[in-house]
PDB file of C-alpha atoms in Angstrom:
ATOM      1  CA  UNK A   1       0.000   0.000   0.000  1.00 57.00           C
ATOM      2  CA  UNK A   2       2.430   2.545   0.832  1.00 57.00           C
ATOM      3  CA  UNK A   3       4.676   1.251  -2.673  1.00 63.00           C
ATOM      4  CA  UNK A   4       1.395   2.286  -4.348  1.00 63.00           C
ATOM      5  CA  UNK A   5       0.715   5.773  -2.929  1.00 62.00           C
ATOM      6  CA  UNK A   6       4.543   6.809  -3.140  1.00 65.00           C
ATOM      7  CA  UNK A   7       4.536   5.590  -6.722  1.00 70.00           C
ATOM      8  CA  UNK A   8       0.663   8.145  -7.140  1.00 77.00           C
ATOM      9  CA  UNK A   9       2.437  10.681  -5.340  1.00 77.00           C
ATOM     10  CA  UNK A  10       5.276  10.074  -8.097  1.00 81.00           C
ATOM     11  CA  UNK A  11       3.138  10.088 -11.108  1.00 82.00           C
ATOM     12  CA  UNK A  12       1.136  13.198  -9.844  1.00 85.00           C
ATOM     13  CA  UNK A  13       4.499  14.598  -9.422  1.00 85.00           C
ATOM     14  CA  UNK A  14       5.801  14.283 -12.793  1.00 87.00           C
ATOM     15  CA  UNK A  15       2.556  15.282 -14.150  1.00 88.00           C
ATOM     16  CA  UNK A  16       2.303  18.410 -12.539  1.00 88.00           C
ATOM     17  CA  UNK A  17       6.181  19.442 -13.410  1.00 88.00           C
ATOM     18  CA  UNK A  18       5.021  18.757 -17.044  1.00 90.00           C
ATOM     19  CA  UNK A  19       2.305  20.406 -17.261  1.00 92.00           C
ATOM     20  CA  UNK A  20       4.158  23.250 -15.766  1.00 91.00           C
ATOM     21  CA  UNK A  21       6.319  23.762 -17.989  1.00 90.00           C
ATOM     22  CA  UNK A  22       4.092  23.374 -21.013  1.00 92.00           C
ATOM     23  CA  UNK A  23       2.642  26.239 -19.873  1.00 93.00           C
ATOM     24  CA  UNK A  24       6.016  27.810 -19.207  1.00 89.00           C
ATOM     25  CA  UNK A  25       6.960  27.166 -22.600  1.00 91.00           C
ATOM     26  CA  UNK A  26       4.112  28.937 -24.501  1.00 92.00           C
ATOM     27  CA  UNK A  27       4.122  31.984 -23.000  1.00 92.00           C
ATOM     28  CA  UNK A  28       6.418  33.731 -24.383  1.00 92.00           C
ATOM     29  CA  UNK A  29       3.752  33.803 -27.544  1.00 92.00           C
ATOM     30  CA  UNK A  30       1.416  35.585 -25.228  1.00 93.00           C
ATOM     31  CA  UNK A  31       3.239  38.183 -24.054  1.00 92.00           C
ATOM     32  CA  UNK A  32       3.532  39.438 -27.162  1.00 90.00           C
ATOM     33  CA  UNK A  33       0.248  40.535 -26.600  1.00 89.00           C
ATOM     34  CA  UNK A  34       1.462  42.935 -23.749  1.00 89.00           C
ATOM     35  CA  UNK A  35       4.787  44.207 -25.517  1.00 87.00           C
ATOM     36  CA  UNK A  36       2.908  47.861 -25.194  1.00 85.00           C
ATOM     37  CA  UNK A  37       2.557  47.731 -21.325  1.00 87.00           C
ATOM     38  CA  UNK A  38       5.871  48.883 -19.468  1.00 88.00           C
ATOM     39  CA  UNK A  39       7.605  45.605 -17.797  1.00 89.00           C
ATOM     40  CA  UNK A  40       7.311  47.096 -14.174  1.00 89.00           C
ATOM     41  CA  UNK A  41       3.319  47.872 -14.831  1.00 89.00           C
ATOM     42  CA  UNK A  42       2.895  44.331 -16.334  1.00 90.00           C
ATOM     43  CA  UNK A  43       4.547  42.803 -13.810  1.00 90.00           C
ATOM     44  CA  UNK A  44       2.969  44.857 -11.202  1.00 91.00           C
ATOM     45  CA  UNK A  45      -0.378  43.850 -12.595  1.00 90.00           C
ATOM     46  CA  UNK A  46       0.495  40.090 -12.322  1.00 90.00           C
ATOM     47  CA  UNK A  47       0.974  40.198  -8.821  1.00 91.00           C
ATOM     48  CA  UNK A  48      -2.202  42.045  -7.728  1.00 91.00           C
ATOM     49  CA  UNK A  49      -4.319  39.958 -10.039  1.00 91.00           C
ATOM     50  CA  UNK A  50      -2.479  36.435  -9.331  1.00 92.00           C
ATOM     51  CA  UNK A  51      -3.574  37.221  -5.321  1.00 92.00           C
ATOM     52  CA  UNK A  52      -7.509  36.746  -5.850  1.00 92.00           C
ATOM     53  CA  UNK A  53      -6.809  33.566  -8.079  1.00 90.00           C
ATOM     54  CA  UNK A  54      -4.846  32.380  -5.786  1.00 89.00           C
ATOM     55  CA  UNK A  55      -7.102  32.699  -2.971  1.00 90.00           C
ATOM     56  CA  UNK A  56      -9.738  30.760  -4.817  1.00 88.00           C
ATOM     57  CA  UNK A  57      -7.642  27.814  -5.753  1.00 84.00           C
ATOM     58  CA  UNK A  58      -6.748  27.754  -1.548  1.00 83.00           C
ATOM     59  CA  UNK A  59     -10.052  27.180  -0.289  1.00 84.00           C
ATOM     60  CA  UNK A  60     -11.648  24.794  -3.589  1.00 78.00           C
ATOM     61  CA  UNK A  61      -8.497  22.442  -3.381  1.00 70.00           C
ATOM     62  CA  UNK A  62      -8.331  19.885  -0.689  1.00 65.00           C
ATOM     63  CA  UNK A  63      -6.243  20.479   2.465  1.00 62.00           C
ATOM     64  CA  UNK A  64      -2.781  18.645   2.673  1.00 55.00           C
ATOM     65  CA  UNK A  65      -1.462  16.727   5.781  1.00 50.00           C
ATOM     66  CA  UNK A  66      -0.464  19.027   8.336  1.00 48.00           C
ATOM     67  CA  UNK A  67       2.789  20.091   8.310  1.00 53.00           C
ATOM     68  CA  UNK A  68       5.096  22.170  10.472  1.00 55.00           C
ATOM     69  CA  UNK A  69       4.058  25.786  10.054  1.00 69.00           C
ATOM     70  CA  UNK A  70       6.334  27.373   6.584  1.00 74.00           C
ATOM     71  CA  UNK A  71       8.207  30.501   8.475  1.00 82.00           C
ATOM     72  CA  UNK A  72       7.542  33.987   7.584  1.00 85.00           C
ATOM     73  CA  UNK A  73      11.112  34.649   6.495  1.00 88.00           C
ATOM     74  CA  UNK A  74      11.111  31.492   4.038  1.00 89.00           C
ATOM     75  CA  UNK A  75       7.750  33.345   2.464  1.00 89.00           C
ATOM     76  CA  UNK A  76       9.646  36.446   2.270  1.00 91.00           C
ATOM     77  CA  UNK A  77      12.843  34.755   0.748  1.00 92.00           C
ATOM     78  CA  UNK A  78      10.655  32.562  -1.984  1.00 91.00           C
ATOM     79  CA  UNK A  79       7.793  35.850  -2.647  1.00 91.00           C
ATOM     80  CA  UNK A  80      11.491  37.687  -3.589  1.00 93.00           C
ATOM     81  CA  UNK A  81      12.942  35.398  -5.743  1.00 93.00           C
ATOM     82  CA  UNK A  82       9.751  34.898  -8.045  1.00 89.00           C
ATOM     83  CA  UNK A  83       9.292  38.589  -8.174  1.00 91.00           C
ATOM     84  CA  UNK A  84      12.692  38.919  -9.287  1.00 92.00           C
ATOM     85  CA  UNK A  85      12.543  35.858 -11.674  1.00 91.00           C
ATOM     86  CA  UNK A  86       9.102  37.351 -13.191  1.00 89.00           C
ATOM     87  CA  UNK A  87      10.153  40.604 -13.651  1.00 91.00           C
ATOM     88  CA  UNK A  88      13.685  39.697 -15.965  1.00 93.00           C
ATOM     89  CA  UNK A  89      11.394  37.052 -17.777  1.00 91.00           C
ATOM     90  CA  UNK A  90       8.927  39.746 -18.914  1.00 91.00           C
ATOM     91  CA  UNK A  91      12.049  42.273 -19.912  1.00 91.00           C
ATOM     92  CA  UNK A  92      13.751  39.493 -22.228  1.00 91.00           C
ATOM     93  CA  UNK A  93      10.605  38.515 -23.497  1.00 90.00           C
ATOM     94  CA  UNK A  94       9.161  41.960 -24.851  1.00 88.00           C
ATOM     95  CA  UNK A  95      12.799  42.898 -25.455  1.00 87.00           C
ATOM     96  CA  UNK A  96      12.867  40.554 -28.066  1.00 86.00           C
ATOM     97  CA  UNK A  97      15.280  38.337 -26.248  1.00 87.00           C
ATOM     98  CA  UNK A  98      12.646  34.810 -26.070  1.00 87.00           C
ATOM     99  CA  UNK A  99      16.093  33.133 -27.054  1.00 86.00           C
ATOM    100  CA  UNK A 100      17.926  34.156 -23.799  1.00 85.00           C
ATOM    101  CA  UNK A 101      14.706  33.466 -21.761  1.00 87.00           C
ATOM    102  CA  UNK A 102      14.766  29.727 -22.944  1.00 86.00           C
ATOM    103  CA  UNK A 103      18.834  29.869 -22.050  1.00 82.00           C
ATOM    104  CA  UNK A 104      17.760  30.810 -18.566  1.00 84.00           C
ATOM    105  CA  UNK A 105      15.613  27.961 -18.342  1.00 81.00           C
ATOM    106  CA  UNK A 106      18.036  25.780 -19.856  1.00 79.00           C
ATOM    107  CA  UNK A 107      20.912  26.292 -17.058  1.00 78.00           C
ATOM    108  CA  UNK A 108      18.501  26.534 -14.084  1.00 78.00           C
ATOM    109  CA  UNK A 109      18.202  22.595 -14.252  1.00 72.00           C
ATOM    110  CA  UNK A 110      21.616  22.182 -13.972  1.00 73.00           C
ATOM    111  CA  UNK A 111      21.761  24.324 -11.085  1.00 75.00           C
ATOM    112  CA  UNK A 112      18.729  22.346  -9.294  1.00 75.00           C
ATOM    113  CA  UNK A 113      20.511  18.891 -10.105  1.00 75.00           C
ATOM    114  CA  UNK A 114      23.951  20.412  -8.543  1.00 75.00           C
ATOM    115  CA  UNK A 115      21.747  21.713  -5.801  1.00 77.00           C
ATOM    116  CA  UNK A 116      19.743  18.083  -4.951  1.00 77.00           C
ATOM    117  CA  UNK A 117      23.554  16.537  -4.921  1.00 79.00           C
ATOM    118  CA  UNK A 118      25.373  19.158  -3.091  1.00 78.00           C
ATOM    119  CA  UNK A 119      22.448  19.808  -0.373  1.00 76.00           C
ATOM    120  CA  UNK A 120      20.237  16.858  -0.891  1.00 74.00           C
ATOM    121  CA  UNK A 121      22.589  14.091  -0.881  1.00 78.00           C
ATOM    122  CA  UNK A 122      21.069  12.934  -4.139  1.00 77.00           C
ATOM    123  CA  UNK A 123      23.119  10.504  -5.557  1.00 78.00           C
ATOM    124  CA  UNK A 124      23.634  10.139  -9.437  1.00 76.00           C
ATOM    125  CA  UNK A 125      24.932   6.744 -11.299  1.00 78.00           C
ATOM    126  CA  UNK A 126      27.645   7.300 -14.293  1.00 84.00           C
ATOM    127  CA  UNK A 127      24.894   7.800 -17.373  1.00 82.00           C
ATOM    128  CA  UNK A 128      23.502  10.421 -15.326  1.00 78.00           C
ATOM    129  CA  UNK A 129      26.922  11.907 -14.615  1.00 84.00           C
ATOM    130  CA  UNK A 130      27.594  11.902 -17.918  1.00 87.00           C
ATOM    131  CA  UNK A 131      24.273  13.619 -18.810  1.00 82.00           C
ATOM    132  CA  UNK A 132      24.781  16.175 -16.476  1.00 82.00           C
ATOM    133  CA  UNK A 133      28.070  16.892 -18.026  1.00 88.00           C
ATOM    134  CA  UNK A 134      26.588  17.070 -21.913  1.00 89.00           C
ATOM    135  CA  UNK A 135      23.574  19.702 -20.354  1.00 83.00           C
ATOM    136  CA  UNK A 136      26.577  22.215 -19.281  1.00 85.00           C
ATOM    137  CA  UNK A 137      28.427  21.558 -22.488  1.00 90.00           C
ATOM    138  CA  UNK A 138      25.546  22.904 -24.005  1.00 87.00           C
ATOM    139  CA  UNK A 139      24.766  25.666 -21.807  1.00 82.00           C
ATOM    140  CA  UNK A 140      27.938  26.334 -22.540  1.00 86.00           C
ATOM    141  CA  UNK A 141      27.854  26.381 -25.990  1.00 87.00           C
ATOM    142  CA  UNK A 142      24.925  28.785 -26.382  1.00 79.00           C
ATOM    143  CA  UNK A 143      26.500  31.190 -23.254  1.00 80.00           C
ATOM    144  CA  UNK A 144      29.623  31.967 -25.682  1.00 82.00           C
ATOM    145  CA  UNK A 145      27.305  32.241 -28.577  1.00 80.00           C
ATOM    146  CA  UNK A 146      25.800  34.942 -26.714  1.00 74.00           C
ATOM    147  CA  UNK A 147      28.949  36.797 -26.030  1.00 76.00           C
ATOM    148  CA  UNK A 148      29.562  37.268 -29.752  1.00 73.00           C
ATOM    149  CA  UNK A 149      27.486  40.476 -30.014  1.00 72.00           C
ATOM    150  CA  UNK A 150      28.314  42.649 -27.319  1.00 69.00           C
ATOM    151  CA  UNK A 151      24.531  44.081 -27.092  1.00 67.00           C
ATOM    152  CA  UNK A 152      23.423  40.610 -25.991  1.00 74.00           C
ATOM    153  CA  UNK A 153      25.964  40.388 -22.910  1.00 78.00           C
ATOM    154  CA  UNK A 154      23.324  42.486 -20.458  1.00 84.00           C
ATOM    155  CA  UNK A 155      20.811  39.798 -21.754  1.00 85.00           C
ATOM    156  CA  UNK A 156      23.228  36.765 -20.871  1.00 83.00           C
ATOM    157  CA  UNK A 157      23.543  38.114 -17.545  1.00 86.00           C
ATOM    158  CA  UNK A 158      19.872  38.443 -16.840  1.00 91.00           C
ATOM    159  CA  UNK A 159      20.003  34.907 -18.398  1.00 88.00           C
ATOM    160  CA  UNK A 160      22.084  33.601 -15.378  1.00 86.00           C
ATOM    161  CA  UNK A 161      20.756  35.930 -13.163  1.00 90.00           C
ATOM    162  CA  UNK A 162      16.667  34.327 -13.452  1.00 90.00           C
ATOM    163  CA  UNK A 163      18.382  31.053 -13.544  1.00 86.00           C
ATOM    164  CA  UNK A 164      20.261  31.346  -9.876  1.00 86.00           C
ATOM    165  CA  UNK A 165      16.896  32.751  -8.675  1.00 90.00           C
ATOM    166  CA  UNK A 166      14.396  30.332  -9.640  1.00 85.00           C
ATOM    167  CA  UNK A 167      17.415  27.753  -8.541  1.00 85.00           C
ATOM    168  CA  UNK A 168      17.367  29.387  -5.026  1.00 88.00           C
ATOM    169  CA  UNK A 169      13.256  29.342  -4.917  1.00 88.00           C
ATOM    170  CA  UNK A 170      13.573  25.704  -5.714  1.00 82.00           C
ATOM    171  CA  UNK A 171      15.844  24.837  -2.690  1.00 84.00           C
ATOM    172  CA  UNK A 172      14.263  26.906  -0.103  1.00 87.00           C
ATOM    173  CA  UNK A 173      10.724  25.365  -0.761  1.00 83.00           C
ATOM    174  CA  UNK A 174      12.254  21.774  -0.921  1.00 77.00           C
ATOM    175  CA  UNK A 175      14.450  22.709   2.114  1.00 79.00           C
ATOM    176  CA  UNK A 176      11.121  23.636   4.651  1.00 79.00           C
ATOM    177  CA  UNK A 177       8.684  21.289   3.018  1.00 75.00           C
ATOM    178  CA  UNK A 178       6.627  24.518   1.776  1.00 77.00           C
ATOM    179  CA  UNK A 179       3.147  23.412   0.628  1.00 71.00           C
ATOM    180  CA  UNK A 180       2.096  24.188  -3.062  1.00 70.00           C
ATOM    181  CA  UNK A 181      -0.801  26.129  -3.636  1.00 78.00           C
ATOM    182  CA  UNK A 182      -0.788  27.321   0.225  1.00 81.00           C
ATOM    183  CA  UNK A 183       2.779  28.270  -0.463  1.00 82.00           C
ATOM    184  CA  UNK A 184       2.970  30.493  -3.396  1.00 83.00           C
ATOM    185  CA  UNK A 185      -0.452  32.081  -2.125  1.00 88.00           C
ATOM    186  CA  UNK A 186       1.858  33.540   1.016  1.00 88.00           C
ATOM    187  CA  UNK A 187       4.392  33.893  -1.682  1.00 89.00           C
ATOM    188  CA  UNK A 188       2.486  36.112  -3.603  1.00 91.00           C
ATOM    189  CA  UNK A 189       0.888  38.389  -0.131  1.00 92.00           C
ATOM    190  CA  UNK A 190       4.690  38.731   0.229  1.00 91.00           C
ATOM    191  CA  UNK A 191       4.396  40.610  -2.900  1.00 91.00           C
ATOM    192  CA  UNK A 192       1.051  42.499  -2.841  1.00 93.00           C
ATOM    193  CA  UNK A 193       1.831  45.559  -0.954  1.00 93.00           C
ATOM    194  CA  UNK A 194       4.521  46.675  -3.095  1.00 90.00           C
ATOM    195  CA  UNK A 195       2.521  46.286  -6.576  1.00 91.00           C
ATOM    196  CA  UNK A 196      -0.177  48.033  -4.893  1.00 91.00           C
ATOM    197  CA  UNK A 197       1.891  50.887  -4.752  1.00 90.00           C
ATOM    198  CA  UNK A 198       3.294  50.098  -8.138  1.00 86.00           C
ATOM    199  CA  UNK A 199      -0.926  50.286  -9.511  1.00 84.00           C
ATOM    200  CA  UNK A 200      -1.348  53.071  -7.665  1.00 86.00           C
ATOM    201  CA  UNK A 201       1.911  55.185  -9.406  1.00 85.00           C
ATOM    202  CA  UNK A 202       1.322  53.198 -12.961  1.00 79.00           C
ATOM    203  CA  UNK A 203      -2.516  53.825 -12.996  1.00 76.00           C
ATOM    204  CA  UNK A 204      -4.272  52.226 -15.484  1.00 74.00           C
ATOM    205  CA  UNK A 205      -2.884  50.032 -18.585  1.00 74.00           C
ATOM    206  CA  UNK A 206      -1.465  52.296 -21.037  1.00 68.00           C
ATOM    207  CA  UNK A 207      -2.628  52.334 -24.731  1.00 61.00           C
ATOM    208  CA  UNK A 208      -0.533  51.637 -27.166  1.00 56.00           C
ATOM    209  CA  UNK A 209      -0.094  53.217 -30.919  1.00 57.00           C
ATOM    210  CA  UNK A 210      -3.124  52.990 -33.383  1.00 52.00           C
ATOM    211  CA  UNK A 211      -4.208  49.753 -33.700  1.00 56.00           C
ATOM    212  CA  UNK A 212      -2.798  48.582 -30.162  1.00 63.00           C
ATOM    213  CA  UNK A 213      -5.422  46.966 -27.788  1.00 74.00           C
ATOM    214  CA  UNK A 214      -7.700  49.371 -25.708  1.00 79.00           C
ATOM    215  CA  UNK A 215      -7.547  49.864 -21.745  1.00 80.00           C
ATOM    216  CA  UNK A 216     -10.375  47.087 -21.297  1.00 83.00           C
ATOM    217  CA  UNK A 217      -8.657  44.369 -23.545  1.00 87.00           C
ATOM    218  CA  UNK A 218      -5.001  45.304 -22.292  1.00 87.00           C
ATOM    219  CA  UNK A 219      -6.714  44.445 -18.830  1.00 86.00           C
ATOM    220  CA  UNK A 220      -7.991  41.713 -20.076  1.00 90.00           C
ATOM    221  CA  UNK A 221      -4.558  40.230 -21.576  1.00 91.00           C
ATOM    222  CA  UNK A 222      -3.005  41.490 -17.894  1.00 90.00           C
ATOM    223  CA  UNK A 223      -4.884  38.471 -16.390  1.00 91.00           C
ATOM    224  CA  UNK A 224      -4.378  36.090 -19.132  1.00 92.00           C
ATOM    225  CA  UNK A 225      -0.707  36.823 -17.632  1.00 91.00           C
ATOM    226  CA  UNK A 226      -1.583  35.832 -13.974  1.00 91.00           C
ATOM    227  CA  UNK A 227      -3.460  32.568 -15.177  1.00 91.00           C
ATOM    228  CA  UNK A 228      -0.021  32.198 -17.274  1.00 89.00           C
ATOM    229  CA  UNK A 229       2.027  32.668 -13.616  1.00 87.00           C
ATOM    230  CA  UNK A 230      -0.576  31.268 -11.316  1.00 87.00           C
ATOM    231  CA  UNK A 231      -0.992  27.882 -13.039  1.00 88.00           C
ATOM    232  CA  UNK A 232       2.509  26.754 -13.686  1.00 88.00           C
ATOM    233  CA  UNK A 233       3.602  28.239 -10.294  1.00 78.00           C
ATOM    234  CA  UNK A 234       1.176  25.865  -8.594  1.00 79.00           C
ATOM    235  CA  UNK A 235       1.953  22.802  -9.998  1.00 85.00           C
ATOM    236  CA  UNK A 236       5.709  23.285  -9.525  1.00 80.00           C
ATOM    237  CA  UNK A 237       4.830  24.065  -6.416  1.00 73.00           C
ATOM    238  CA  UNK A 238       3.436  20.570  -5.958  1.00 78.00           C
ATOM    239  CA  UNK A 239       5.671  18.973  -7.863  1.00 83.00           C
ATOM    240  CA  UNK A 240       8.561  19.933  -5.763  1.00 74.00           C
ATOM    241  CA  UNK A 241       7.917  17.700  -2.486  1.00 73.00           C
ATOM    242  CA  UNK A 242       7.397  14.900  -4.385  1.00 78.00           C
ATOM    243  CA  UNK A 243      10.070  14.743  -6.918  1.00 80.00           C
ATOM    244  CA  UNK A 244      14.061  13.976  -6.555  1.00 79.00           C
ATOM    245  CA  UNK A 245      15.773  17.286  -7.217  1.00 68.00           C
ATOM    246  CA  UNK A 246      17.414  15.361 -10.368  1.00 70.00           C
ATOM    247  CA  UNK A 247      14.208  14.427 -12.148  1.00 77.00           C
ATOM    248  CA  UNK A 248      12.699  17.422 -11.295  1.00 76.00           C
ATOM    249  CA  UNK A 249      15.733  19.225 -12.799  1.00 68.00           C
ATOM    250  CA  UNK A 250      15.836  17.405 -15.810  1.00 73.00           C
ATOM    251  CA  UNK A 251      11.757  17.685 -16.613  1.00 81.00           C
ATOM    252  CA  UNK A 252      12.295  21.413 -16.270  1.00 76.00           C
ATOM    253  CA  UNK A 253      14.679  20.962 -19.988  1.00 77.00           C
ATOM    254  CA  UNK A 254      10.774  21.147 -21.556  1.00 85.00           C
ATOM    255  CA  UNK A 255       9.659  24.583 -21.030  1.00 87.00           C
ATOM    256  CA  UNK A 256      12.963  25.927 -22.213  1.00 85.00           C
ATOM    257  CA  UNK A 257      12.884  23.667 -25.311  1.00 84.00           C
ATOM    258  CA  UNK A 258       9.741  25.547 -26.086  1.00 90.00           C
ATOM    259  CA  UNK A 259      10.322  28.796 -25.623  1.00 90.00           C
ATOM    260  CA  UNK A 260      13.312  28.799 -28.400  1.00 87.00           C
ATOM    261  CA  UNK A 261      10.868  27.395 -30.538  1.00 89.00           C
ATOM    262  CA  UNK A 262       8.664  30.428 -29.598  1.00 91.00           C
ATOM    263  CA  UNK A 263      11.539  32.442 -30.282  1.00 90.00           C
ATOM    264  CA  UNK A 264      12.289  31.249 -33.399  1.00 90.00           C
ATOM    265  CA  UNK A 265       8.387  31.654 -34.653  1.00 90.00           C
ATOM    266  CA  UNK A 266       9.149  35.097 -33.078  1.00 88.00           C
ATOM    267  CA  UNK A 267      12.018  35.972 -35.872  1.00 87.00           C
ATOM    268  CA  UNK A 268      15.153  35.618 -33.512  1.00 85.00           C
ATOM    269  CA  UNK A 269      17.643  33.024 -35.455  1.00 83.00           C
ATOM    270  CA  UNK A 270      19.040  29.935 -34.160  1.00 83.00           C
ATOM    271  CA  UNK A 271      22.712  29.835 -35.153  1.00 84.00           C
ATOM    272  CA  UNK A 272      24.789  26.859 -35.919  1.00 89.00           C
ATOM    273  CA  UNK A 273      26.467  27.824 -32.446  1.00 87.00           C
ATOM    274  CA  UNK A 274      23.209  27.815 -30.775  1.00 83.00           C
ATOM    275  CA  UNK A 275      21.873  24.534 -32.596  1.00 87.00           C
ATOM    276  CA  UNK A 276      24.941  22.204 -31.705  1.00 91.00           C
ATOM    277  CA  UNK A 277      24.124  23.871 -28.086  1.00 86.00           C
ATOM    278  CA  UNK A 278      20.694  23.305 -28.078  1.00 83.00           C
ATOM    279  CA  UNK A 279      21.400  19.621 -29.399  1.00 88.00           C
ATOM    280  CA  UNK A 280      23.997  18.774 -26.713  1.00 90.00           C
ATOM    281  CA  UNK A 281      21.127  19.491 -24.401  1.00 82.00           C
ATOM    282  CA  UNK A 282      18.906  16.968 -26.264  1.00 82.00           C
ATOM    283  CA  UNK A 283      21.855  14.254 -26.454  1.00 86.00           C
ATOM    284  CA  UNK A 284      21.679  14.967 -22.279  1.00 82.00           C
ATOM    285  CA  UNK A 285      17.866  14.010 -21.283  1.00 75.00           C
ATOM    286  CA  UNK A 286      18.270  10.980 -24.000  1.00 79.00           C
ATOM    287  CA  UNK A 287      21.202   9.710 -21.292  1.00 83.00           C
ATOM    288  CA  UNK A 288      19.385  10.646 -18.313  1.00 74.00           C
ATOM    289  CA  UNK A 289      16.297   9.234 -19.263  1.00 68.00           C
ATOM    290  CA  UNK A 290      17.690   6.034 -20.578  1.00 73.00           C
ATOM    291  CA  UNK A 291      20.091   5.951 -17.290  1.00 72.00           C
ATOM    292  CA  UNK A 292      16.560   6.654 -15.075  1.00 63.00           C
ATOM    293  CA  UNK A 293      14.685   3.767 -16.848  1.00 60.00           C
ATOM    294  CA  UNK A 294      17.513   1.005 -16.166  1.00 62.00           C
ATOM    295  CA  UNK A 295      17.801   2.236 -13.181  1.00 57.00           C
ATOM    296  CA  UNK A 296      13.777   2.168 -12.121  1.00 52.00           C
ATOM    297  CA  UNK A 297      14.233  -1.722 -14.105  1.00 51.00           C
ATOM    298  CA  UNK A 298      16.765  -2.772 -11.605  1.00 52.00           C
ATOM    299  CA  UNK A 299      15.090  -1.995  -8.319  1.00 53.00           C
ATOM    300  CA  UNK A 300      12.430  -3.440  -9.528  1.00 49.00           C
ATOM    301  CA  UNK A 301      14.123  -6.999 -10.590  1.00 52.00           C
ATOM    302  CA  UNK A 302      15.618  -6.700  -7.004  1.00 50.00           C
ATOM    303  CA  UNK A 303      12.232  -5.996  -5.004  1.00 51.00           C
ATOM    304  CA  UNK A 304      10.444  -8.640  -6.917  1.00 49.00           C
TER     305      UNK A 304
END
């Protein structure tokens, strides 16, 4: 019985990270919808409207086992972290920069692998070694693609910058058991009083040039955005208690993989540079998932 509900709890796990960053990797197509809206405003917006949805999902979804109370400073250290990881996103994004968004996504699961073997104990067989090795090749590879043109070094930096942040959120929550839903909720009140202030000094959503959306469909777009943060950031959320640090890292290669195909629909060029990166990266979750299913086949031979 309790085989059955760690292997549910597994499942719902992988899932959720899935679905997650599905979501994670379309949206860089939808903020193109917002590229008239100042970064600050839009993500100022996010916040205040992410609260109410958030809210909702608190009291409709069941309650999980008790746990130890989360402490107000770990709220405060997490609500930071995603502010600062939502606002850089946005800026690349409507900067025209999609393709150093996806980099950013691509290097944070290294640095949550490194993280569950460092602080976790995690332990990772040979294949997996090696597949951690090909990931940074690649991350590599695209990071001194980037420093070719000197106007796309401040973007590299953000790059590294979102990925060390979302890294750090990852850790903390794993670190004090922080619930999902219940957890980015406080996450998020963390974050309301300032972007009140921030609606209050941006007013409402600007207008953009002749043929731009109007105030009530710019509004409308605004929380398209915080279903676009709320929903991913949940099931994370829930998918981080119940996944090893190293599958959970590796799952997270998805949403990146996306979003450079969003940026290449979006007119920014893959380079030969960028592609042998990009395909180093593949060549990485072929190991680790081969590596993962021998190794899932083994303990299984030995428990039966």
């Amino acid at each position: 019985m309790l085989r059955e509900e760690t292997d549910r709890s597994t499942t719902l796990g992988i899932a959720s990270s899935i679905g997650a960053n599905v979501m994670w990797g379309l949206v860089p197509l939808y903020y193109q919808l917002l590229t008239h809206v100042p970064v600050l405003q839009t993500t100022t917006y996010r916040v205040v409207l992410s609260l109410p949805m958030l809210a909702l999902l608190v009291r409709l979804l069941p309650r999980q086992a008790e746990r130890a109370a989360t402490p107000k400073w770990v709220s405060l250290v997490c609500g930071v972290l995603i502010g600062i990881n939502w606002l850089l996103f946005v800026y690349l994004v409507v900067n025209g920069r999609a393709m150093e968004a996806s980099l950013a996504y691509f290097v944070t699961p290294l640095a949550i692998v490194a993280v569950g073997v460092v602080l976790f104990g995690e332990r990772m067989d040979r294949k997996q070694t090696i597949a951690l090795i090909l990931a940074a090749a690649g991350c590599v590879v695209f990071a001194l693609d980037s420093l070719k043109q000197l106007d796309r070094l401040w973007s590299l930096v953000i790059a590294f910058l979102m990925a060390a942040a979302v890294a750090a959120y990852t850790t903390v929550r794993r670190r004090h058991d922080v619930p999902g839903v219940e957890g980015v909720f406080r996450e998020v009140v963390v974050l309301t009083p300032a972007a009140l202030v921030g609606l209050i000094w941006f007013g409402m959503p600007p207008v953009g040039e002749s043929g731009s959306p109007g105030v009530l469909l710019t509004t409308l777009y605004l929380a398209g955005a915080a279903v676009f943060t709320v929903a991913p950031l949940s099931l994370f959320g829930f998918a981080t208690t119940r996944l090893p640090m190293r599958v959970l890292g590796f799952i997270q290669y998805l949403g990146p993989s996306m979003q450079l195909g969003c940026s290449l629909a979006l007119g920014q060029k893959l380079t030969p540079t960028r592609l042998a990166g990009f395909g180093l990266i593949w060549a990485a979750l072929v190991v680790f998932t081969v590596a993962s299913s021998t190794s899932r086949r083994g303990k299984a031979r030995e428990q039966s």
